[in-house]
Coordinates of C-alpha atoms in Angstrom, one line a residue:
Chain Z
M1 CA 4.7 36.9 48.3
A2 CA 3.6 39.4 50.9
H3 CA 2.9 42.9 49.6
S4 CA 5.0 44.6 52.2
A5 CA 6.8 43.8 55.5
G6 CA 8.2 45.8 58.4
A7 CA 11.1 45.1 60.8
F8 CA 12.3 46.6 64.0
V9 CA 16.0 46.7 64.9
P10 CA 17.3 48.1 68.2
G11 CA 19.9 50.8 68.4
H12 CA 23.3 49.4 69.5
V13 CA 26.0 51.3 71.3
T14 CA 29.4 49.8 71.5
G15 CA 31.3 50.6 74.7
F16 CA 34.7 49.1 73.6
F17 CA 36.0 47.0 70.8
S18 CA 38.9 45.6 68.9
A19 CA 38.9 45.7 65.1
H20 CA 39.5 42.4 63.2
P21 CA 39.6 43.1 59.4
D22 CA 39.6 40.3 56.9
D23 CA 39.2 40.0 53.1
D24 CA 36.1 37.9 53.7
P25 CA 33.4 40.3 55.1
T26 CA 31.7 37.5 57.0
I27 CA 34.9 36.7 58.9
A28 CA 35.8 40.4 59.5
G29 CA 34.3 42.0 62.5
S30 CA 35.1 43.1 66.0
R31 CA 35.4 41.8 69.5
G32 CA 33.8 44.0 72.2
A33 CA 30.6 44.7 74.1
G34 CA 27.7 47.1 74.0
V35 CA 24.1 47.7 74.9
T36 CA 21.0 47.6 72.7
V37 CA 18.2 50.0 73.4
D38 CA 14.5 50.0 72.6
E39 CA 14.9 53.1 70.5
G40 CA 15.7 51.7 67.1
V41 CA 15.1 51.6 63.4
V42 CA 11.9 50.6 61.7
V43 CA 12.2 49.5 58.2
R44 CA 9.2 49.1 55.9
L45 CA 9.8 47.5 52.5
E46 CA 7.8 46.7 49.4
P47 CA 8.6 45.9 45.8
G48 CA 9.6 49.2 44.1
D49 CA 12.6 51.5 44.1
G50 CA 14.4 54.0 46.2
L51 CA 15.2 54.6 49.9
E52 CA 13.8 57.1 52.3
L53 CA 15.3 58.0 55.7
N54 CA 12.8 59.7 57.9
G55 CA 10.8 60.7 54.9
E56 CA 13.7 62.1 52.8
P57 CA 15.4 60.5 49.8
A58 CA 18.7 59.1 51.0
T59 CA 21.4 56.5 50.3
I60 CA 22.6 53.9 52.8
E61 CA 25.3 51.8 51.1
A62 CA 24.8 48.8 53.4
V63 CA 21.1 48.7 52.5
D64 CA 21.9 48.7 48.8
R65 CA 24.3 45.8 49.3
V66 CA 21.7 43.8 51.2
L67 CA 19.2 44.2 48.4
G68 CA 21.9 43.3 45.9
A69 CA 22.8 40.1 47.8
L70 CA 19.1 39.1 48.0
R71 CA 18.5 40.0 44.3
A72 CA 15.5 42.2 45.3
T73 CA 14.3 45.5 43.9
A74 CA 12.5 47.3 46.7
H75 CA 11.3 50.6 48.1
V76 CA 12.8 50.9 51.6
A77 CA 11.5 53.4 54.2
V78 CA 13.7 53.7 57.2
E79 CA 12.4 55.6 60.2
T80 CA 14.3 56.3 63.4
D81 CA 14.4 58.8 66.3
L82 CA 18.0 57.9 67.0
P83 CA 20.7 60.5 66.1
L84 CA 22.7 59.7 63.0
G85 CA 26.5 59.2 63.1
A86 CA 26.3 59.2 66.8
G87 CA 27.3 55.6 67.5
F88 CA 23.9 53.8 67.6
G89 CA 24.5 51.7 64.5
V90 CA 21.7 53.1 62.4
S91 CA 23.2 52.0 59.2
G92 CA 23.7 48.4 60.5
A93 CA 20.1 48.5 61.8
A94 CA 18.8 49.6 58.4
A95 CA 20.7 46.8 56.7
L96 CA 19.5 44.1 59.1
G97 CA 15.9 45.4 59.0
T98 CA 16.1 45.4 55.2
A99 CA 17.4 41.8 55.2
L100 CA 14.5 40.6 57.5
A101 CA 11.8 42.5 55.5
T102 CA 13.2 41.4 52.1
N103 CA 13.2 37.8 53.2
A104 CA 9.5 38.1 54.1
V105 CA 8.3 40.1 51.1
F106 CA 10.3 38.2 48.5
A107 CA 9.9 34.8 50.2
R108 CA 13.6 34.0 50.2
A109 CA 13.3 31.4 52.9
L110 CA 16.5 32.3 54.6
S111 CA 17.3 31.6 58.3
E112 CA 18.1 34.2 60.9
N113 CA 21.8 33.4 60.8
E114 CA 21.8 33.7 57.0
L115 CA 20.1 37.2 57.1
V116 CA 22.4 38.4 59.9
T117 CA 25.4 37.2 57.8
I118 CA 24.2 39.1 54.7
A119 CA 23.6 42.3 56.7
H120 CA 26.9 42.0 58.6
G121 CA 28.8 41.5 55.4
A122 CA 27.1 44.5 53.7
E123 CA 27.9 46.7 56.7
V124 CA 31.6 45.6 56.7
Q125 CA 31.9 46.2 53.0
A126 CA 30.3 49.6 53.3
G127 CA 32.9 50.4 56.0
T128 CA 30.3 51.7 58.4
G129 CA 30.5 49.1 61.2
L130 CA 32.1 45.9 62.4
G131 CA 29.9 44.7 65.2
D132 CA 26.6 46.5 65.4
V133 CA 24.6 44.0 63.3
V134 CA 25.4 40.9 65.3
G135 CA 24.7 42.8 68.5
Q136 CA 21.4 44.2 67.2
A137 CA 20.3 40.6 66.2
R138 CA 20.8 39.4 69.8
G139 CA 19.5 42.3 71.9
G140 CA 20.3 42.9 75.6
F141 CA 23.9 43.7 76.5
P142 CA 25.7 41.8 73.7
I143 CA 29.4 40.6 74.1
R144 CA 31.2 39.8 70.9
L145 CA 33.6 37.1 72.0
E146 CA 34.8 36.3 68.5
P147 CA 34.4 38.6 65.5
G148 CA 32.3 37.9 62.4
A149 CA 28.9 36.7 61.2
P150 CA 27.2 33.9 63.1
A151 CA 29.1 31.0 61.4
H152 CA 32.4 32.5 62.5
G153 CA 31.7 34.7 65.5
A154 CA 30.7 33.9 69.0
M155 CA 28.4 35.9 71.3
D156 CA 27.6 36.1 75.0
G157 CA 25.6 38.7 76.9
L158 CA 25.2 40.4 80.3
P159 CA 22.0 39.2 82.0
D160 CA 20.8 42.5 83.3
R161 CA 18.1 45.1 82.5
R162 CA 18.7 48.8 83.0
S163 CA 17.5 52.2 81.9
I164 CA 20.0 54.0 79.7
E165 CA 20.4 57.7 79.1
Y166 CA 22.4 59.3 76.4
V167 CA 23.4 62.7 75.1
N168 CA 24.9 63.4 71.7
F169 CA 27.4 66.3 71.1
G170 CA 28.0 65.6 67.4
E171 CA 29.1 63.1 64.8
L172 CA 32.2 61.0 64.4
S173 CA 33.1 59.1 61.2
T174 CA 33.3 55.4 61.8
A175 CA 34.9 54.9 58.4
E176 CA 37.7 57.4 59.1
I177 CA 38.6 55.8 62.4
L178 CA 38.3 52.2 61.2
T179 CA 40.6 52.9 58.2
G180 CA 43.2 54.7 60.4
D181 CA 45.8 53.0 62.6
T182 CA 43.8 50.8 64.9
E183 CA 46.7 49.0 66.7
E184 CA 46.5 51.0 70.0
L185 CA 42.7 50.8 69.9
T186 CA 42.7 47.0 69.4
A187 CA 45.2 46.5 72.2
A188 CA 43.0 48.5 74.6
G189 CA 39.9 46.7 73.4
T190 CA 41.5 43.3 74.0
R191 CA 42.4 44.2 77.5
A192 CA 38.8 45.5 78.1
L193 CA 37.3 42.2 76.9
S194 CA 39.4 40.0 79.0
T195 CA 38.5 42.0 82.1
L196 CA 34.8 41.9 81.3
V197 CA 34.8 38.1 80.6
A198 CA 36.5 37.5 84.0
E199 CA 33.7 39.5 85.7
P200 CA 30.7 39.9 83.3
S201 CA 28.6 42.5 85.0
V202 CA 27.1 45.8 83.7
E203 CA 29.3 47.7 86.2
T204 CA 32.5 46.1 84.8
F205 CA 31.2 46.9 81.3
M206 CA 30.9 50.6 82.1
E207 CA 34.3 50.7 83.8
V208 CA 36.3 49.0 81.1
S209 CA 34.4 51.1 78.4
R210 CA 35.5 54.3 80.1
R211 CA 39.1 53.2 80.3
F212 CA 39.0 52.0 76.6
A213 CA 37.9 55.4 75.3
R214 CA 40.8 57.1 77.2
E215 CA 43.4 54.5 76.2
A216 CA 42.3 54.5 72.6
D217 CA 42.5 58.3 72.6
L218 CA 38.9 58.8 71.3
L219 CA 37.6 61.2 74.0
T220 CA 36.5 64.7 72.9
S221 CA 36.3 67.5 75.4
P222 CA 32.5 67.6 75.8
V223 CA 32.4 63.7 76.1
E224 CA 35.2 63.7 78.7
E225 CA 33.4 66.4 80.7
A226 CA 30.1 64.6 80.7
I227 CA 31.6 61.3 81.8
R228 CA 33.4 63.1 84.6
A229 CA 30.2 65.0 85.7
V230 CA 28.2 61.7 85.8
S231 CA 31.0 60.1 87.9
E232 CA 31.0 63.0 90.3
A233 CA 27.2 62.7 90.7
G234 CA 27.7 59.0 91.6
G235 CA 26.7 57.5 88.3
E236 CA 28.3 55.4 85.5
A237 CA 28.9 56.7 82.0
A238 CA 31.0 55.9 79.0
M239 CA 31.5 57.0 75.4
A240 CA 29.6 55.4 72.4
M241 CA 31.8 53.9 69.8
L242 CA 31.8 55.6 67.4
G243 CA 30.0 58.9 68.0
E244 CA 30.4 62.0 70.1
T245 CA 27.9 60.5 72.4
V246 CA 27.9 59.7 76.2
F247 CA 25.6 57.0 77.5
A248 CA 24.9 56.3 81.2
L249 CA 23.2 53.8 83.4
D250 CA 19.8 54.7 84.9
D251 CA 19.4 58.5 85.4
G252 CA 23.2 59.1 85.4
L253 CA 23.2 62.0 82.9
S254 CA 20.1 63.8 84.1
A255 CA 21.4 63.5 87.7
A256 CA 24.5 65.3 86.5
G257 CA 22.4 68.1 85.0
Y258 CA 22.3 67.0 81.4
D259 CA 19.2 67.1 79.2
A260 CA 19.4 63.4 78.2
E261 CA 17.3 61.0 76.2
R262 CA 16.1 58.0 78.1
C263 CA 15.4 54.5 76.9
E264 CA 15.3 50.9 78.2
V265 CA 17.6 48.1 77.3
N266 CA 16.1 46.2 74.4
L267 CA 15.1 42.5 75.1
T268 CA 14.0 41.3 71.7
G269 CA 16.8 41.9 69.3
A270 CA 15.8 42.5 65.6
H271 CA 12.5 41.1 64.5
L272 CA 9.7 41.4 62.0
R273 CA 6.9 43.7 63.1
Chain F
M1 CA 22.8 41.8 97.0
A2 CA 19.3 42.4 95.8
H3 CA 16.6 41.3 98.2
S4 CA 14.7 39.4 95.5
A5 CA 14.6 39.0 91.7
G6 CA 12.2 37.7 89.1
A7 CA 12.7 36.2 85.7
F8 CA 10.5 35.3 82.7
V9 CA 11.2 32.3 80.5
P10 CA 9.0 31.5 77.5
G11 CA 7.4 28.1 77.0
H12 CA 9.2 26.1 74.3
V13 CA 7.6 23.4 72.1
T14 CA 9.9 21.1 70.2
G15 CA 8.5 19.9 66.8
F16 CA 11.2 17.4 66.1
F17 CA 14.6 16.4 67.5
S18 CA 17.4 13.9 67.6
A19 CA 18.9 12.9 71.0
H20 CA 22.7 13.3 71.6
P21 CA 23.5 11.9 75.0
D22 CA 27.0 12.5 76.5
D23 CA 28.6 11.9 79.9
D24 CA 29.3 15.7 80.1
P25 CA 25.8 17.3 80.5
T26 CA 27.0 20.5 78.8
I27 CA 27.9 18.5 75.7
A28 CA 24.7 16.3 75.8
G29 CA 21.7 17.8 74.1
S30 CA 19.5 17.6 71.0
R31 CA 19.4 18.8 67.5
G32 CA 16.0 19.9 66.3
A33 CA 13.7 22.9 66.1
G34 CA 10.8 24.4 68.0
V35 CA 8.8 27.5 68.8
T36 CA 8.8 29.6 71.9
V37 CA 5.6 31.3 73.1
D38 CA 4.8 34.3 75.2
E39 CA 3.0 32.1 77.7
G40 CA 5.8 31.0 80.0
V41 CA 7.2 30.6 83.5
V42 CA 7.7 33.4 86.0
V43 CA 10.3 32.7 88.7
R44 CA 10.5 34.8 91.8
L45 CA 13.5 34.1 94.1
E46 CA 14.8 35.3 97.4
P47 CA 17.2 34.0 100.1
G48 CA 15.3 31.3 102.0
D49 CA 14.2 27.8 101.4
G50 CA 11.7 25.7 99.5
L51 CA 10.0 25.7 96.1
E52 CA 6.4 26.5 95.2
L53 CA 4.8 25.7 91.9
N54 CA 1.7 27.8 91.4
G55 CA 1.4 28.3 95.1
E56 CA 1.8 24.6 96.1
P57 CA 5.0 23.0 97.6
A58 CA 6.7 21.1 94.9
T59 CA 10.1 19.6 93.8
I60 CA 11.7 20.3 90.5
E61 CA 15.0 18.5 90.3
A62 CA 16.6 20.8 87.7
V63 CA 15.9 23.8 89.9
D64 CA 17.6 22.1 92.9
R65 CA 20.6 21.3 90.7
V66 CA 20.8 25.0 89.5
L67 CA 20.8 26.2 93.1
G68 CA 23.4 23.6 94.0
A69 CA 25.7 24.7 91.2
L70 CA 25.3 28.3 92.2
R71 CA 25.8 27.5 95.9
A72 CA 22.7 29.4 96.8
T73 CA 20.0 28.7 99.4
A74 CA 16.8 30.3 98.1
H75 CA 13.1 30.3 98.2
V76 CA 11.8 29.8 94.6
A77 CA 8.3 30.6 93.5
V78 CA 7.4 29.3 90.1
E79 CA 4.2 30.5 88.4
T80 CA 2.9 29.3 85.0
D81 CA -0.3 29.0 83.1
L82 CA 1.2 26.3 80.8
P83 CA 0.1 22.7 81.3
L84 CA 2.7 20.5 83.0
G85 CA 4.2 17.4 81.3
A86 CA 2.7 18.6 78.0
G87 CA 5.9 19.5 76.1
F88 CA 6.3 23.2 76.9
G89 CA 9.6 22.7 78.8
V90 CA 8.3 24.0 82.1
S91 CA 11.0 22.3 84.1
G92 CA 13.7 23.8 81.8
A93 CA 12.1 27.2 82.1
A94 CA 12.0 26.9 85.9
A95 CA 15.7 26.0 85.9
L96 CA 16.7 28.8 83.6
G97 CA 14.6 31.4 85.4
T98 CA 16.2 30.2 88.7
A99 CA 19.7 30.6 87.2
L100 CA 18.9 34.2 86.0
A101 CA 17.3 35.2 89.3
T102 CA 19.9 33.6 91.5
N103 CA 22.7 35.4 89.6
A104 CA 20.9 38.7 90.3
V105 CA 20.0 38.1 93.9
F106 CA 23.3 36.5 95.0
A107 CA 25.5 38.8 92.7
R108 CA 27.2 35.8 91.1
A109 CA 28.4 38.0 88.1
L110 CA 27.9 35.2 85.5
S111 CA 27.2 35.8 81.8
E112 CA 24.1 34.7 79.9
N113 CA 26.0 31.8 78.4
E114 CA 27.3 30.6 81.8
L115 CA 23.8 30.7 83.2
V116 CA 22.3 28.9 80.2
T117 CA 25.0 26.3 80.6
I118 CA 24.2 25.7 84.2
A119 CA 20.5 25.4 83.6
H120 CA 21.0 23.2 80.5
G121 CA 23.3 20.9 82.5
A122 CA 20.8 20.7 85.4
E123 CA 18.0 19.8 83.0
V124 CA 20.0 17.1 81.3
Q125 CA 21.1 15.6 84.6
A126 CA 17.6 15.6 85.8
G127 CA 16.6 13.7 82.6
T128 CA 13.7 16.1 81.9
G129 CA 14.9 17.7 78.7
L130 CA 17.7 18.0 76.2
G131 CA 17.0 21.2 74.2
D132 CA 14.4 23.4 75.9
V133 CA 16.8 25.5 77.8
V134 CA 18.9 26.7 74.9
G135 CA 15.7 27.3 72.9
Q136 CA 14.1 29.3 75.7
A137 CA 17.2 31.4 76.1
R138 CA 17.0 32.5 72.4
G139 CA 13.2 32.9 71.8
G140 CA 11.5 33.0 68.4
F141 CA 11.6 29.7 66.4
P142 CA 14.9 28.3 67.6
I143 CA 16.8 25.7 65.5
R144 CA 19.4 23.6 67.4
L145 CA 22.0 23.0 64.7
E146 CA 24.4 21.4 67.2
P147 CA 23.5 19.9 70.6
G148 CA 24.7 21.2 73.9
A149 CA 25.2 24.3 76.0
P150 CA 26.4 27.5 74.3
A151 CA 30.1 26.7 74.3
H152 CA 29.4 23.4 72.4
G153 CA 26.1 23.9 70.7
A154 CA 25.1 26.1 67.7
M155 CA 21.7 27.8 67.1
D156 CA 19.9 29.4 64.3
G157 CA 16.3 30.6 64.0
L158 CA 13.3 31.0 61.7
P159 CA 12.7 34.8 61.1
D160 CA 9.0 34.8 61.4
R161 CA 6.2 35.8 63.8
R162 CA 3.0 33.8 64.1
S163 CA 0.2 33.2 66.4
I164 CA 0.2 29.7 67.9
E165 CA -2.7 27.6 69.2
Y166 CA -2.4 24.5 71.3
V167 CA -4.6 21.9 72.8
N168 CA -3.4 19.3 75.4
F169 CA -4.8 15.8 75.8
G170 CA -2.6 14.6 78.6
E171 CA 1.0 14.0 79.8
L172 CA 3.9 12.1 78.3
S173 CA 7.0 11.3 80.3
T174 CA 10.1 12.9 78.7
A175 CA 12.4 10.8 81.0
E176 CA 10.8 7.5 79.9
I177 CA 11.1 8.2 76.2
L178 CA 14.6 9.7 76.5
T179 CA 15.9 6.6 78.4
G180 CA 14.2 4.2 75.9
D181 CA 15.6 3.2 72.5
T182 CA 16.0 6.5 70.6
E183 CA 17.7 5.2 67.4
E184 CA 14.7 5.4 65.2
L185 CA 13.7 8.7 66.6
T186 CA 17.1 10.2 66.1
A187 CA 17.3 9.0 62.5
A188 CA 13.9 10.7 61.8
G189 CA 15.0 13.9 63.6
T190 CA 18.2 14.0 61.6
R191 CA 16.3 13.8 58.3
A192 CA 13.9 16.5 59.5
L193 CA 16.7 18.9 60.4
S194 CA 18.4 18.5 57.1
T195 CA 15.2 19.3 55.2
L196 CA 14.5 22.4 57.4
V197 CA 18.1 23.7 57.0
A198 CA 17.7 23.5 53.2
E199 CA 14.4 25.5 53.3
P200 CA 14.2 27.3 56.7
S201 CA 10.6 28.4 56.8
V202 CA 7.8 28.0 59.3
E203 CA 5.8 26.0 56.8
T204 CA 8.7 23.5 56.3
F205 CA 9.1 23.3 60.1
M206 CA 5.5 22.3 60.6
E207 CA 5.7 19.7 57.7
V208 CA 8.8 18.0 58.9
S209 CA 7.6 18.0 62.5
R210 CA 4.4 16.2 61.5
R211 CA 6.4 13.7 59.6
F212 CA 8.8 13.2 62.5
A213 CA 6.0 12.4 65.0
R214 CA 4.7 9.7 62.6
E215 CA 8.2 8.3 61.8
A216 CA 9.3 8.3 65.5
D217 CA 6.0 6.5 66.3
L218 CA 5.0 9.0 69.0
L219 CA 1.5 9.9 67.8
T220 CA -1.4 9.0 70.1
S221 CA -5.0 8.7 68.7
P222 CA -6.3 12.1 69.9
V223 CA -3.1 13.8 68.7
E224 CA -3.3 12.1 65.3
E225 CA -7.0 13.0 65.0
A226 CA -6.4 16.7 65.8
I227 CA -3.5 17.1 63.4
R228 CA -5.6 15.5 60.6
A229 CA -8.6 17.8 61.5
V230 CA -6.4 20.9 61.3
S231 CA -5.0 19.7 58.0
E232 CA -8.5 19.1 56.6
A233 CA -9.5 22.6 57.6
G234 CA -6.6 24.0 55.6
G235 CA -4.2 24.6 58.6
E236 CA -0.9 23.4 59.8
A237 CA -0.5 21.4 63.0
A238 CA 2.1 19.1 64.6
M239 CA 2.8 17.3 67.9
A240 CA 4.7 18.8 70.8
M241 CA 7.8 16.9 71.9
L242 CA 7.2 15.5 74.5
G243 CA 3.6 15.8 75.5
E244 CA 0.2 14.7 74.3
T245 CA -0.2 18.2 72.8
V246 CA -1.0 19.5 69.4
F247 CA 0.2 22.9 68.3
A248 CA -1.0 24.8 65.2
L249 CA -0.1 28.0 63.3
D250 CA -2.6 30.9 63.6
D251 CA -6.1 29.8 64.3
G252 CA -5.6 26.3 62.9
L253 CA -7.1 24.4 65.8
S254 CA -10.1 26.6 66.5
A255 CA -10.8 26.6 62.8
A256 CA -11.0 22.8 63.1
G257 CA -13.5 23.1 66.0
Y258 CA -11.1 22.6 68.9
D259 CA -11.2 24.7 72.1
A260 CA -7.6 25.8 71.9
E261 CA -5.3 28.1 73.9
R262 CA -3.8 30.9 71.8
C263 CA -0.5 32.7 72.2
E264 CA 2.1 34.6 70.2
V265 CA 5.6 33.6 69.3
N266 CA 7.9 34.9 72.0
L267 CA 10.5 37.5 70.8
T268 CA 12.5 38.1 73.9
G269 CA 13.9 34.8 75.1
A270 CA 14.5 34.4 78.8
H271 CA 15.1 37.6 80.8
L272 CA 15.0 39.2 84.2
R273 CA 11.8 41.0 84.9

């Protein structure tokens, strides 16, 4: 048994999605597409107790559920520079990083798919996400063709590398939106996916994501304004699901005058450090 | 249309496999498991003609087939420090790198799964491999649960990171072995996979790979001797399928007195550069 282990999980921004609830949390999930970035979450784990988020005591329900599923009692330190509640999937990343590190420290001998399944199920049951974990496991620009954990879902990806900029204007509650009426949203997400699958490029992804946010009625004023400003400056931007966050390709936001964070598309997916 | 594009594809060593031929090259493939390494193949591609391998004119049938499938006329420069015919899947890597770079240069707007499918089919039709391409696309320690390209196959992985050492004693012809009687080999590979799936750890992978090479009667004298020497020095080694190559975890080969190449497990899978 290793004394401690660390894991890195990339941030994941969903551009559009459709919600597919199910009583079985490994079947529940979302279709849609997003982008993973090399800013992410680092989890360090050792036998013990308690969770720290950026050095402060905290609770992340999905992490507790992962530890419960793996029958492990551990101290979990989660570090991230990503904004919280902003649509980067920090809770899903913490859950997946916890699964990877627990497997290493407590010698559970589980496969990648099994660990992703546990983290995905924990995140669904906590109500904090439907598709971040499977995207974060893959890296790149993940496309969720079919919802759910690896045994049920199906993934593809956009074979491109880009710089990504983002700016955050505040938090949105994933749980509130996911428990509300998602019919309109799911219809818009289904249309977006079928357009992207017909022409799987990053440009199509940005275009259908922009349209999705409008059709699903999720735009806030600062988000709408930033997307328009990037467009007018000749760039491509969209809204992060679910946060009051705008992400853009290359230097789209800074070219439009925003003070934006910049990162690269992540190539690795989640992994032990 | 970009003027040129580059792609990196990791080397992939199969530890054990079972062969699953089919008339449809996207259904044909192998079950088994292997390891990808951060030594790999770099492909640089631009409109033009001809292929160079490490600066010399060469022919790689799988690359020609990829270009044909993508209706592209291109100059392809393939660079690698990996030994050829040694079980690292250099031809599959060249095919997959060509697919990724062609998609970028000729704006084919295909998804990752579509490009992997084209490269896998090209490699199968060329008779030079059955499972390298899908493993190289994923990275890490890929497990091929079901044979074939993404739409048909199913993958998992071992969530571990290790240093890998290897030593090469000569070439083996993949095509010759794959067109011979593979019944015994496939029975041994099937047993190995079921043991690994029950206990998916790197240690199990090395153990079942060693047993597979013996049961499939593929060991040559220098390979058998090196595996035994690593074992006696307390390490873990196995034979690369298909090459006269021994690979070991950590410093297993150098600890046994061999002058071995060292690399790290690849985390990214194939990607544009």
